[in-house]
Tab-separated table of C-alpha atoms in Angstrom:
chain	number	residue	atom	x	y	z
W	227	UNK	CA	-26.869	14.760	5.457
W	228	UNK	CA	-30.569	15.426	5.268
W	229	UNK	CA	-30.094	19.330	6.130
W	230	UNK	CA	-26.859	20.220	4.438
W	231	UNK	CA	-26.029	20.443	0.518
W	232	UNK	CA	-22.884	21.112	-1.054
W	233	UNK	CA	-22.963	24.622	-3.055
W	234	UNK	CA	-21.198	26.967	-4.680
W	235	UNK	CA	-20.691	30.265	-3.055
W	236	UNK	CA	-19.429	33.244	-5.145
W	237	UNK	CA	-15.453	34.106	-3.649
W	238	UNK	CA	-15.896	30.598	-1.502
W	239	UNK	CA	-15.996	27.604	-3.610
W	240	UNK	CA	-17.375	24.643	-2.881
W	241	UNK	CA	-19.133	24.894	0.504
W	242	UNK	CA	-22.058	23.152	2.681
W	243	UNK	CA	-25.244	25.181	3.112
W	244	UNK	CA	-28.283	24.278	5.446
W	245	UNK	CA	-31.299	23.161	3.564
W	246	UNK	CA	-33.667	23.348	6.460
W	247	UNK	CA	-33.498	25.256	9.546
W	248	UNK	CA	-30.878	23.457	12.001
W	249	UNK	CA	-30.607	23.920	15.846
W	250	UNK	CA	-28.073	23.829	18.249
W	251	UNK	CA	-26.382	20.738	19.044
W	252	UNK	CA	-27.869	18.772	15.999
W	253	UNK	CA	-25.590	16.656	14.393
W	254	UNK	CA	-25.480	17.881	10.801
W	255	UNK	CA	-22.808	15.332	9.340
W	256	UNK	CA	-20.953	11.793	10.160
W	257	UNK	CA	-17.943	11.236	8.538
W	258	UNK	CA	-15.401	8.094	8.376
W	259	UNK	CA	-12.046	8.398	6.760
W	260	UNK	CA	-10.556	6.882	3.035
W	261	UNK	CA	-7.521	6.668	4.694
W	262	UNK	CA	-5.441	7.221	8.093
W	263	UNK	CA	-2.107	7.357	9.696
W	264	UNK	CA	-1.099	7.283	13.457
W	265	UNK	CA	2.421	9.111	14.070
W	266	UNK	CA	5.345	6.976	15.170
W	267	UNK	CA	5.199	8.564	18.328
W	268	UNK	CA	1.789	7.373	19.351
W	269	UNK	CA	2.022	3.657	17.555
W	270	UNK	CA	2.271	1.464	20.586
W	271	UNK	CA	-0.267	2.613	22.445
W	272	UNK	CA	-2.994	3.849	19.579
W	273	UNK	CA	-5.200	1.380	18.003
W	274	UNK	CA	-4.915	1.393	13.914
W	275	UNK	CA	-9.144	1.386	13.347
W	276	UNK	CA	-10.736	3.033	16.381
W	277	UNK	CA	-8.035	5.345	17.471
W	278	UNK	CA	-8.072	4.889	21.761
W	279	UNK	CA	-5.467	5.533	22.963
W	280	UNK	CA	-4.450	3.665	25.707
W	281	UNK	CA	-1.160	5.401	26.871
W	282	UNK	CA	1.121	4.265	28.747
W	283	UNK	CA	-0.350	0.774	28.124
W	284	UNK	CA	0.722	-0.425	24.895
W	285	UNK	CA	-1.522	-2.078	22.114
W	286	UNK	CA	-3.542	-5.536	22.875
W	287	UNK	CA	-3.142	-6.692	19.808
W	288	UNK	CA	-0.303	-6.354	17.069
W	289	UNK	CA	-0.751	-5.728	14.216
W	290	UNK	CA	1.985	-7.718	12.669
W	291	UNK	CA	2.429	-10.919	14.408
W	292	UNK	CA	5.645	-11.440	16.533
W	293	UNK	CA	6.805	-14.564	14.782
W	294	UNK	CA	6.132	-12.969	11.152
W	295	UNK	CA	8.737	-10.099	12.229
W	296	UNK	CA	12.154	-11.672	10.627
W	297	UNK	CA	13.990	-8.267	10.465
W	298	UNK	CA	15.045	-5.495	13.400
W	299	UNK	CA	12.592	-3.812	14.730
W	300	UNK	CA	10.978	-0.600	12.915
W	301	UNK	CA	7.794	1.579	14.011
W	302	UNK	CA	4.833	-0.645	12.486
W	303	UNK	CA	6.117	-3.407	13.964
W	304	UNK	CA	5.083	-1.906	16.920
W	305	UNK	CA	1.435	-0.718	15.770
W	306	UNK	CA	-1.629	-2.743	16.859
W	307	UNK	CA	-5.058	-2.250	17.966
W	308	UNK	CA	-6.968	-2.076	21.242
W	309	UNK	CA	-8.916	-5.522	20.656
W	310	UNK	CA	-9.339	-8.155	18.200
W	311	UNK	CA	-12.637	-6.724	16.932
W	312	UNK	CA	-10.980	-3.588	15.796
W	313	UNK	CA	-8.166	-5.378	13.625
W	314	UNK	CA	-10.970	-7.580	12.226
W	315	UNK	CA	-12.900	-4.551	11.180
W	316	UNK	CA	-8.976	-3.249	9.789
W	317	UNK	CA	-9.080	-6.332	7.059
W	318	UNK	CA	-12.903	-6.842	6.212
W	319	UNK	CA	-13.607	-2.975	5.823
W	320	UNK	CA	-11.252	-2.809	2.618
W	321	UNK	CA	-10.758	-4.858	-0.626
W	322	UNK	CA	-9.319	-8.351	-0.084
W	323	UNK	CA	-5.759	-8.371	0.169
W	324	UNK	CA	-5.756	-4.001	0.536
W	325	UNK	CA	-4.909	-4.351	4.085
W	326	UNK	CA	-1.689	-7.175	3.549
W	327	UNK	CA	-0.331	-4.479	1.337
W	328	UNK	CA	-0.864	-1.742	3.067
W	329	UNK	CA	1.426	-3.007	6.221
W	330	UNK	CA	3.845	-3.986	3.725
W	331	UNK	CA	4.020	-0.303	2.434
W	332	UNK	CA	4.229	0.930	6.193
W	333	UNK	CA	7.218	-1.871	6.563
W	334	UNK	CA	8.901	-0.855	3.257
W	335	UNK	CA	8.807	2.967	4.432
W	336	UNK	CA	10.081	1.848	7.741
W	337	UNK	CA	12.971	0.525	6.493
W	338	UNK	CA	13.943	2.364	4.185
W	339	UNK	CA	13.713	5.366	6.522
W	340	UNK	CA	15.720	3.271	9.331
W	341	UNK	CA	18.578	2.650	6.786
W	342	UNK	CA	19.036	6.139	5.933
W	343	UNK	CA	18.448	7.409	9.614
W	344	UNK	CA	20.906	4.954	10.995
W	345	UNK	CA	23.553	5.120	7.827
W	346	UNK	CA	23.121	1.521	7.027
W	347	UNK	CA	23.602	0.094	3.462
W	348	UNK	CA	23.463	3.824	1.787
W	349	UNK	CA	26.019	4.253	-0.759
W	350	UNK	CA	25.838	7.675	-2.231
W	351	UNK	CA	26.948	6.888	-6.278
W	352	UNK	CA	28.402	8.968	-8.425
W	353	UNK	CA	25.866	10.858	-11.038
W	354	UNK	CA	27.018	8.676	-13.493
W	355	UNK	CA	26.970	5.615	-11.877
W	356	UNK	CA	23.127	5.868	-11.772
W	357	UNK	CA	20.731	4.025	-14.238
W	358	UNK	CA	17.290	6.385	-13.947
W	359	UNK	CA	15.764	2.895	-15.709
W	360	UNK	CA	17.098	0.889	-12.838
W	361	UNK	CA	16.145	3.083	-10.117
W	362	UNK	CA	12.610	3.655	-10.833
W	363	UNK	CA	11.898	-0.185	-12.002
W	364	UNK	CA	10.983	1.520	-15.738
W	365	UNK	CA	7.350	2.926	-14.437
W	366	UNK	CA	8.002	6.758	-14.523
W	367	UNK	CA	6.075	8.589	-16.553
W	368	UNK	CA	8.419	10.303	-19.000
W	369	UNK	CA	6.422	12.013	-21.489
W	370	UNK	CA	6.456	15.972	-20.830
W	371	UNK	CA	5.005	19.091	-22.824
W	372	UNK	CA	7.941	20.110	-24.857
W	373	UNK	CA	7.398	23.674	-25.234
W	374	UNK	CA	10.443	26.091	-24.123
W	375	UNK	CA	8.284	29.144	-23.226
W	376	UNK	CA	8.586	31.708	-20.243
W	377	UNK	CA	6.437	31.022	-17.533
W	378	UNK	CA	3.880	33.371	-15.703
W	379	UNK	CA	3.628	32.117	-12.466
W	380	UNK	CA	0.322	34.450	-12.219
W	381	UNK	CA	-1.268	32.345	-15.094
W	382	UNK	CA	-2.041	28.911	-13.125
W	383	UNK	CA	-2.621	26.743	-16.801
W	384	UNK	CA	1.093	27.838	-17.146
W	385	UNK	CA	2.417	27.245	-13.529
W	386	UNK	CA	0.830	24.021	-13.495
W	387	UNK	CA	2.709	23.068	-17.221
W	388	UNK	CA	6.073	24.131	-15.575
W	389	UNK	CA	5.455	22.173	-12.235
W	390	UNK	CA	5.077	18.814	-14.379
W	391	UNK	CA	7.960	19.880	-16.722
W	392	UNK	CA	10.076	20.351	-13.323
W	393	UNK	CA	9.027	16.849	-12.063
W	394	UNK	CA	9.775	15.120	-15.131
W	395	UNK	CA	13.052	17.154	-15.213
W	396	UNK	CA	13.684	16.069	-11.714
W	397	UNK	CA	13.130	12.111	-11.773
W	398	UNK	CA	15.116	11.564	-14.429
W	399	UNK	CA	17.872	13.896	-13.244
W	400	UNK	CA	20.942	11.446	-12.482
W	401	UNK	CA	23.044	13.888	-10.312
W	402	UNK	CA	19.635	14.710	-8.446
W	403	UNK	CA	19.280	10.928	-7.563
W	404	UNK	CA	22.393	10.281	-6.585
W	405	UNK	CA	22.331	13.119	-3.733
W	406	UNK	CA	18.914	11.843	-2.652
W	407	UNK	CA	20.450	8.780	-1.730
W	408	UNK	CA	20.963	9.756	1.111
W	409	UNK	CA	17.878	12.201	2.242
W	410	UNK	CA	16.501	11.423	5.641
W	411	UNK	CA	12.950	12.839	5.605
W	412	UNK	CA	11.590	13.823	8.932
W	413	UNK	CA	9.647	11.341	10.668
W	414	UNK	CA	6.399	13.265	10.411
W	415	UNK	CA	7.092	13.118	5.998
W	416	UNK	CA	7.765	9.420	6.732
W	417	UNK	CA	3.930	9.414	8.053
W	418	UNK	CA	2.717	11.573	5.338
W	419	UNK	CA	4.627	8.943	2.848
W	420	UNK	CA	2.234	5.939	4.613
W	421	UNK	CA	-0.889	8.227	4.590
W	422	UNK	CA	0.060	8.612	0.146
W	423	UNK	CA	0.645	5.187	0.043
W	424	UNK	CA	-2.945	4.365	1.713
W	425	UNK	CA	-4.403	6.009	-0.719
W	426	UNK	CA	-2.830	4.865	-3.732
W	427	UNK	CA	-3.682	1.336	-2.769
W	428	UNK	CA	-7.411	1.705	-2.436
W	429	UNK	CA	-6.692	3.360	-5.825
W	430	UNK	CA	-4.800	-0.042	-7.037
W	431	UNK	CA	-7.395	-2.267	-5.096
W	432	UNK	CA	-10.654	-0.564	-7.040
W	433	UNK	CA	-9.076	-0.189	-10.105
W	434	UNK	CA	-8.310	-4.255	-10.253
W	435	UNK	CA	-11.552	-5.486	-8.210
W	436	UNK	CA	-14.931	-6.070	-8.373
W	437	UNK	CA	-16.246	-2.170	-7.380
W	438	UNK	CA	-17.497	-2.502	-3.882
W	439	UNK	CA	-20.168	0.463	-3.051
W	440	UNK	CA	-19.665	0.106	0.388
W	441	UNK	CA	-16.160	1.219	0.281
W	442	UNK	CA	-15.280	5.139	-0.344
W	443	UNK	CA	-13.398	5.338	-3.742
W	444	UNK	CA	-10.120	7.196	-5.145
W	445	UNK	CA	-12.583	9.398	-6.997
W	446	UNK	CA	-13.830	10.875	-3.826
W	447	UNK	CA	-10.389	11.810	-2.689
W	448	UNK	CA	-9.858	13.414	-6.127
W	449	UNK	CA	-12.952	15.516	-5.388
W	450	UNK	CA	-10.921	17.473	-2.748
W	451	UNK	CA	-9.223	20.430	-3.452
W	452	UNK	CA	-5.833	20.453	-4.797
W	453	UNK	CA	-3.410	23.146	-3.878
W	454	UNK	CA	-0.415	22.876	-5.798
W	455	UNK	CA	-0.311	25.497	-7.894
W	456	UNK	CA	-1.073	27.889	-5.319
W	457	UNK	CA	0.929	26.593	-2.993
W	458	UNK	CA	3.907	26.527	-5.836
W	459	UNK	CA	3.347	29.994	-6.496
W	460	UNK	CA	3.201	31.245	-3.532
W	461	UNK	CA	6.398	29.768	-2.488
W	462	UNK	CA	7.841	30.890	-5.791
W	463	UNK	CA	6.810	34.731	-4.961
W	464	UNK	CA	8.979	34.798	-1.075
W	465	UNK	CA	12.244	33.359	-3.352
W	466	UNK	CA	14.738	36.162	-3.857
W	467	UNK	CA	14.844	35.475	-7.675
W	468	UNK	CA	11.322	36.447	-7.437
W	469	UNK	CA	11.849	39.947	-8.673
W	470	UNK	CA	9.553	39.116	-11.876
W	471	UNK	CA	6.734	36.869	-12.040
W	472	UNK	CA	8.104	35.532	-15.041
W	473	UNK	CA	10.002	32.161	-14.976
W	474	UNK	CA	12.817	32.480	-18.146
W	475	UNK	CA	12.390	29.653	-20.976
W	476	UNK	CA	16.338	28.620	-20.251
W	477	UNK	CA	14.897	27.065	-16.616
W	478	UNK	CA	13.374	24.060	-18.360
W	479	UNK	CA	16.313	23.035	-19.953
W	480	UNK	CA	18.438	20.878	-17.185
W	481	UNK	CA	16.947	20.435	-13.656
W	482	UNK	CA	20.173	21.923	-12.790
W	483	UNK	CA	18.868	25.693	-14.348
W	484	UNK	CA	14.676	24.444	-13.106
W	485	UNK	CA	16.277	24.385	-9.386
W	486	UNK	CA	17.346	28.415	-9.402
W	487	UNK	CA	13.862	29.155	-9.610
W	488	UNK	CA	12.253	26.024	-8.030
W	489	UNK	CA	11.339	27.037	-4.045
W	490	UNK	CA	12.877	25.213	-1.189
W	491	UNK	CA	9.921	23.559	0.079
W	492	UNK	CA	8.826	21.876	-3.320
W	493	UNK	CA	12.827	20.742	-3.740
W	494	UNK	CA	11.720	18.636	-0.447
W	495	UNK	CA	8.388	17.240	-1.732
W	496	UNK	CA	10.320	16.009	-4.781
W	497	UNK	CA	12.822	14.665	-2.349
W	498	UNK	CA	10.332	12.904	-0.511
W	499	UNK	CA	8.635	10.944	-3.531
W	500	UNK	CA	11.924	10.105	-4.671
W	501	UNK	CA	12.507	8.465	-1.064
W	502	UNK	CA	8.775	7.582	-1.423
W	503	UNK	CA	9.850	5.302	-5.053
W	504	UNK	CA	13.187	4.053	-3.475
W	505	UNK	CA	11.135	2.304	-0.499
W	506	UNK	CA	9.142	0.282	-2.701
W	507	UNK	CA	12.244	-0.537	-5.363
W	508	UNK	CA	14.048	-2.283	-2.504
W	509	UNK	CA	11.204	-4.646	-1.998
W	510	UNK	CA	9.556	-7.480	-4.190
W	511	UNK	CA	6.274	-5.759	-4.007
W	512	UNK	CA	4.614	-5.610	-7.606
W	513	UNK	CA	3.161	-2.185	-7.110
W	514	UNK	CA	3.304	0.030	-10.187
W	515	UNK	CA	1.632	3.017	-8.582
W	516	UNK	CA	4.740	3.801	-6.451
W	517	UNK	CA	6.598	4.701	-9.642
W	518	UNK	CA	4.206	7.423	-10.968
W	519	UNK	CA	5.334	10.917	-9.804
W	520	UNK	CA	1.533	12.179	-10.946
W	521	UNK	CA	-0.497	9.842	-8.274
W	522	UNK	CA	1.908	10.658	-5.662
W	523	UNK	CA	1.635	14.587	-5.831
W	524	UNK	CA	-2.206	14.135	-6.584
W	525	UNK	CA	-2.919	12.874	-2.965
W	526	UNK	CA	0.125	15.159	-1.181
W	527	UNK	CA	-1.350	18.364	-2.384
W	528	UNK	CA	-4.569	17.494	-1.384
W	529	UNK	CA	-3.518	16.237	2.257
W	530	UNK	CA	-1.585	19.042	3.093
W	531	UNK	CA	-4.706	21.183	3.213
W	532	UNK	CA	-7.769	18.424	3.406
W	533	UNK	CA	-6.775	16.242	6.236
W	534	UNK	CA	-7.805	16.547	9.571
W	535	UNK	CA	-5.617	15.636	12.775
W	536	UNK	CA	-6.707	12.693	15.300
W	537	UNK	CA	-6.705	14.428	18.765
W	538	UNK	CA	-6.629	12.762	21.994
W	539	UNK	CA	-9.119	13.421	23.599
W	540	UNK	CA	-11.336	14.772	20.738
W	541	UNK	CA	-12.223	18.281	22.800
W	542	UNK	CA	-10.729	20.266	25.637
W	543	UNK	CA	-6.845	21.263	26.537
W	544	UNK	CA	-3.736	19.009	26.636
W	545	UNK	CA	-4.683	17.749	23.464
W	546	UNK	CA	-2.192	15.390	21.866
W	547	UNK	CA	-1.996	14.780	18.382
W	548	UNK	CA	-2.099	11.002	17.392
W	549	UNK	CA	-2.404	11.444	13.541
W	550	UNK	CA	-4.326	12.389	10.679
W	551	UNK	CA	-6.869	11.215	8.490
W	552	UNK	CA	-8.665	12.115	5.070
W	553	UNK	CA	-12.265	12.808	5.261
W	554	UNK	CA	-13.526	13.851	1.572
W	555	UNK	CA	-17.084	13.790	2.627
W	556	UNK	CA	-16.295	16.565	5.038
W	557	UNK	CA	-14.073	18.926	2.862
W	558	UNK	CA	-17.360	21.381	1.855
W	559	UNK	CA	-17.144	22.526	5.379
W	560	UNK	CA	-15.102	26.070	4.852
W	561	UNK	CA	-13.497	27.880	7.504
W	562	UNK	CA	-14.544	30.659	9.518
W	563	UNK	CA	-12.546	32.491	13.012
W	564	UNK	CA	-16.102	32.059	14.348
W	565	UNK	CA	-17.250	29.036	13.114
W	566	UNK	CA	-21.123	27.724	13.416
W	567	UNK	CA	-20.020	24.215	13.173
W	568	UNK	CA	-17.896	22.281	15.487
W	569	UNK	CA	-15.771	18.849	15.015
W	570	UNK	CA	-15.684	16.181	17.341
W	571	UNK	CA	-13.959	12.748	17.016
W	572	UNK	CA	-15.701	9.948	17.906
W	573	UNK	CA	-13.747	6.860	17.420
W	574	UNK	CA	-12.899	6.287	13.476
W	575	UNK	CA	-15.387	8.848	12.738
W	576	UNK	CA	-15.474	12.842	12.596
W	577	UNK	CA	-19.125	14.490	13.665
W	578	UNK	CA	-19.768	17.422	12.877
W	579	UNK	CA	-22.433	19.682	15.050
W	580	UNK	CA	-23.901	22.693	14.864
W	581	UNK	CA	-22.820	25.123	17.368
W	582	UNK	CA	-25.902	27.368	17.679
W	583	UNK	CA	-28.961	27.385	15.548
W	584	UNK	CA	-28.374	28.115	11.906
W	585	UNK	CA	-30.938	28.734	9.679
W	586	UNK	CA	-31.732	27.681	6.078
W	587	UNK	CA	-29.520	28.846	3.415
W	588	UNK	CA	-26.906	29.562	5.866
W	589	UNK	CA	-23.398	28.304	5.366
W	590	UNK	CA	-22.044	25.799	7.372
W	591	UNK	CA	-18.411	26.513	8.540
W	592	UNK	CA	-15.671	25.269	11.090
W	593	UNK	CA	-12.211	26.284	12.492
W	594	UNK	CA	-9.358	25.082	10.873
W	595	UNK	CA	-7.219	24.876	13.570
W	596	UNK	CA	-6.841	27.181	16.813
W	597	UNK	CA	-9.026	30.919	16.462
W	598	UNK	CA	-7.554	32.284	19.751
W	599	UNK	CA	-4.666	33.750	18.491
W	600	UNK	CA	-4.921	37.656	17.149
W	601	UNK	CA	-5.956	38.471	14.095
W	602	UNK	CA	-2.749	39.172	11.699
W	603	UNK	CA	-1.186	35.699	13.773
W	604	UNK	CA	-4.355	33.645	13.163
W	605	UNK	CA	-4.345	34.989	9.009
W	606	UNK	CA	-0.595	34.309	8.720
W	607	UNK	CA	-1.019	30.529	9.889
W	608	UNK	CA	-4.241	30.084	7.292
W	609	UNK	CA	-2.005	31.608	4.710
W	610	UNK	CA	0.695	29.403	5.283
W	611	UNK	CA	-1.362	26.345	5.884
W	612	UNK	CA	-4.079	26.708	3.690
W	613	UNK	CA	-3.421	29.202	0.875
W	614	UNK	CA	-5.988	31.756	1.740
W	615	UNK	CA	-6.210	35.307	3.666
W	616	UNK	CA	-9.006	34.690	5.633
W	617	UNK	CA	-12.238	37.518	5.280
W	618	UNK	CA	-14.501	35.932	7.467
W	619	UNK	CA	-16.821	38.157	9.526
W	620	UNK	CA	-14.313	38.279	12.757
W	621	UNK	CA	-11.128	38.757	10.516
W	622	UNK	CA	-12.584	41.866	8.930
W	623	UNK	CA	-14.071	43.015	12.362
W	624	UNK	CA	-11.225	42.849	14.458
W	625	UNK	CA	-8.726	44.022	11.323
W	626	UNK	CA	-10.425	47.473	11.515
């Protein structure tokens, strides 16, 4: 990182510059990631650390040892890694004991999400019949801003009050739990559930060990951007109760009157942390961190516009997507329809180099995602995706 700084660019953010003049095909930044998931699809035949994929041969090595799987089959059980190396580099490059709990998160997820898929063991109670003490083990964070005010979903202090007043309505909600029951998430949430839960355990692990310098930190995921609120209201502003900016006072008082005005998409990111919590309830797992509503959405809102997807092969067509991964080092990089910076995967690691010479001061920028789509198509997708209408040079150009 010798020629790039992070800086803050007026309309931009956060953003790498070039220090020093950089040319073409110089490798500008490495970048391994705090945490990774390969989709159920690809388990068998990706490795866990390095990523090959070995399709249609399956896995070398499991990752969970055939005699230490006592129940049916779910997807981990099926995960491994290309050698023996690679799973050794799986346990030693995290805090002792991280990895163990980590596959028993993946398990716990499994079956939870294997129950509910296949209707097995799901009663759906009745609203009363359901202690909110019970269900969340007693680790839910109740306290809550008690103020009754209107909100102005323009005013993002305020949004972001009323988003934690809606949680807190939301977990403790007993009709609300009951229906959740039985919510099957799709498998690609389930993922995004494991990906949540990798985090939070590094969190768990560094919080309770010896700090290890070698070994990247929850802080540095907390450095990303988080895009809640923006993504909250701009979900709020398509609803067709969205005739006024202005959220009513009477919509904090039940989660019954919060869920008029609560958009359909974050109804299904509440539903998946309270599928999230049940996983870990059913299990005799002492993790606290499951149970707090606040971690949970601190890592999903950052993934849903941070992470970056494991491609096989790393360049060229008929691409297939393995998985994704969380690269905080490599979040300063903005985005750009023609970008000066291109990504390659190179095993566990992302590399970023430049594309053609850039010269000092300049900033450094990639794609997100596919630029060969037209204009409006390609700032529609960034929009939805990322929360922003993109301006860069080729946007403005070719919108003209």
């Amino acid at each position: 990182m010798g020629s790039v700084q992070v800086t803050t660019i007026s309309g931009r953010g956060r953003a790498y510059c070039a220090t020093a003049s950089i040319a073409k095909g110089e490798t500008v930044l490495t970048s391994s990631p705090i945490a990774s998931i390969v989709s159920q699809e690809w388990l068998p035949e990706t490795c866990l650390w390095c990523f090959h994929c070995s399709y249609p041969r399956r896995n070398k090595v499991r990752a969970i040892a055939h005699q230490d799987i006592k129940r049916r089959k779910t997807p981990f059980q099926g995960a491994g890694f290309c050698s023996d190396s690679c799973k050794e580099l799986a346990v030693t490059s995290n805090y002792a004991g991280e990895w163990e709990s980590v596959q028993q998160a993946y398990l716990a997820l499994d079956h939870e999400y294997r129950a509910r898929e296949q209707h097995e063991g799901i009663a759906t109670p009745a609203a009363s019949e359901v202690d909110v003490g019970d269900y969340f083990g007693g680790h839910v964070d109740t306290n809550g801003s008690e103020t009754e005010e209107a909100t102005d979903i323009n005013d993002s202090v305020k949004s972001k009050e009323y988003i934690d007043r809606v949680w807190n309505l939301a977990i403790r909600d007993s009709g609300l739990l009951a229906n959740t029951e039985t919510f099957v998430p799709e498998s690609e949430r389930v993922d995004m559930c494991k990906l949540i839960a990798t985090c939070l355990i590094r969190n768990y692990y560094s919080e309770s060990s010896t700090s290890d310098p070698s070994l990247q930190n929850f802080d540095s995921l907390m450095h990303m951007q988080c895009n809640e609120v923006t993504r909250f209201q701009d979900l709020y502003r398509k609803m067709e109760v969205a005739g006024s900016t202005v959220i009513p006072a009477t919509a904090l008082q039940s989660f019954e009157d919060a869920s008029k005005y609560l958009p359909e998409d974050i109804m299904q990111d509440i539903q998946l942390y309270l599928f999230f919590s049940a996983a870990f309830e059913k299990t005799n797992i002492g993790i606290p961190w499951a149970f707090d509503h606040t971690l949970f959405r601190q890592v999903l809102y950052r993934e849903m516009s941070n992470s970056f997807g494991i491609w096989d092969p790393s360049e060229g067509s008929e691409q297939e997507l393995l998985g994704w991964a969380l690269h905080p080092k490599a979040v300063y990089f903005n985005h750009s329809c023609e970008p000066n910076i291109r990504k390659v995967r190179q095993g566990r690691n992302m590399v970023f180099i430049a594309e053609q010479n850039i010269e000092q001061g300049d900033e450094l920028c990639i794609a997100y995602g596919s630029v060969a789509e037209p204009v409006d198509e390609r700032r529609t997708r960034l929009l939805d995706n990322y929360s922003f209408w993109c301006q860069c040079s080729r946007c403005t150009r070719e919108s003209t």
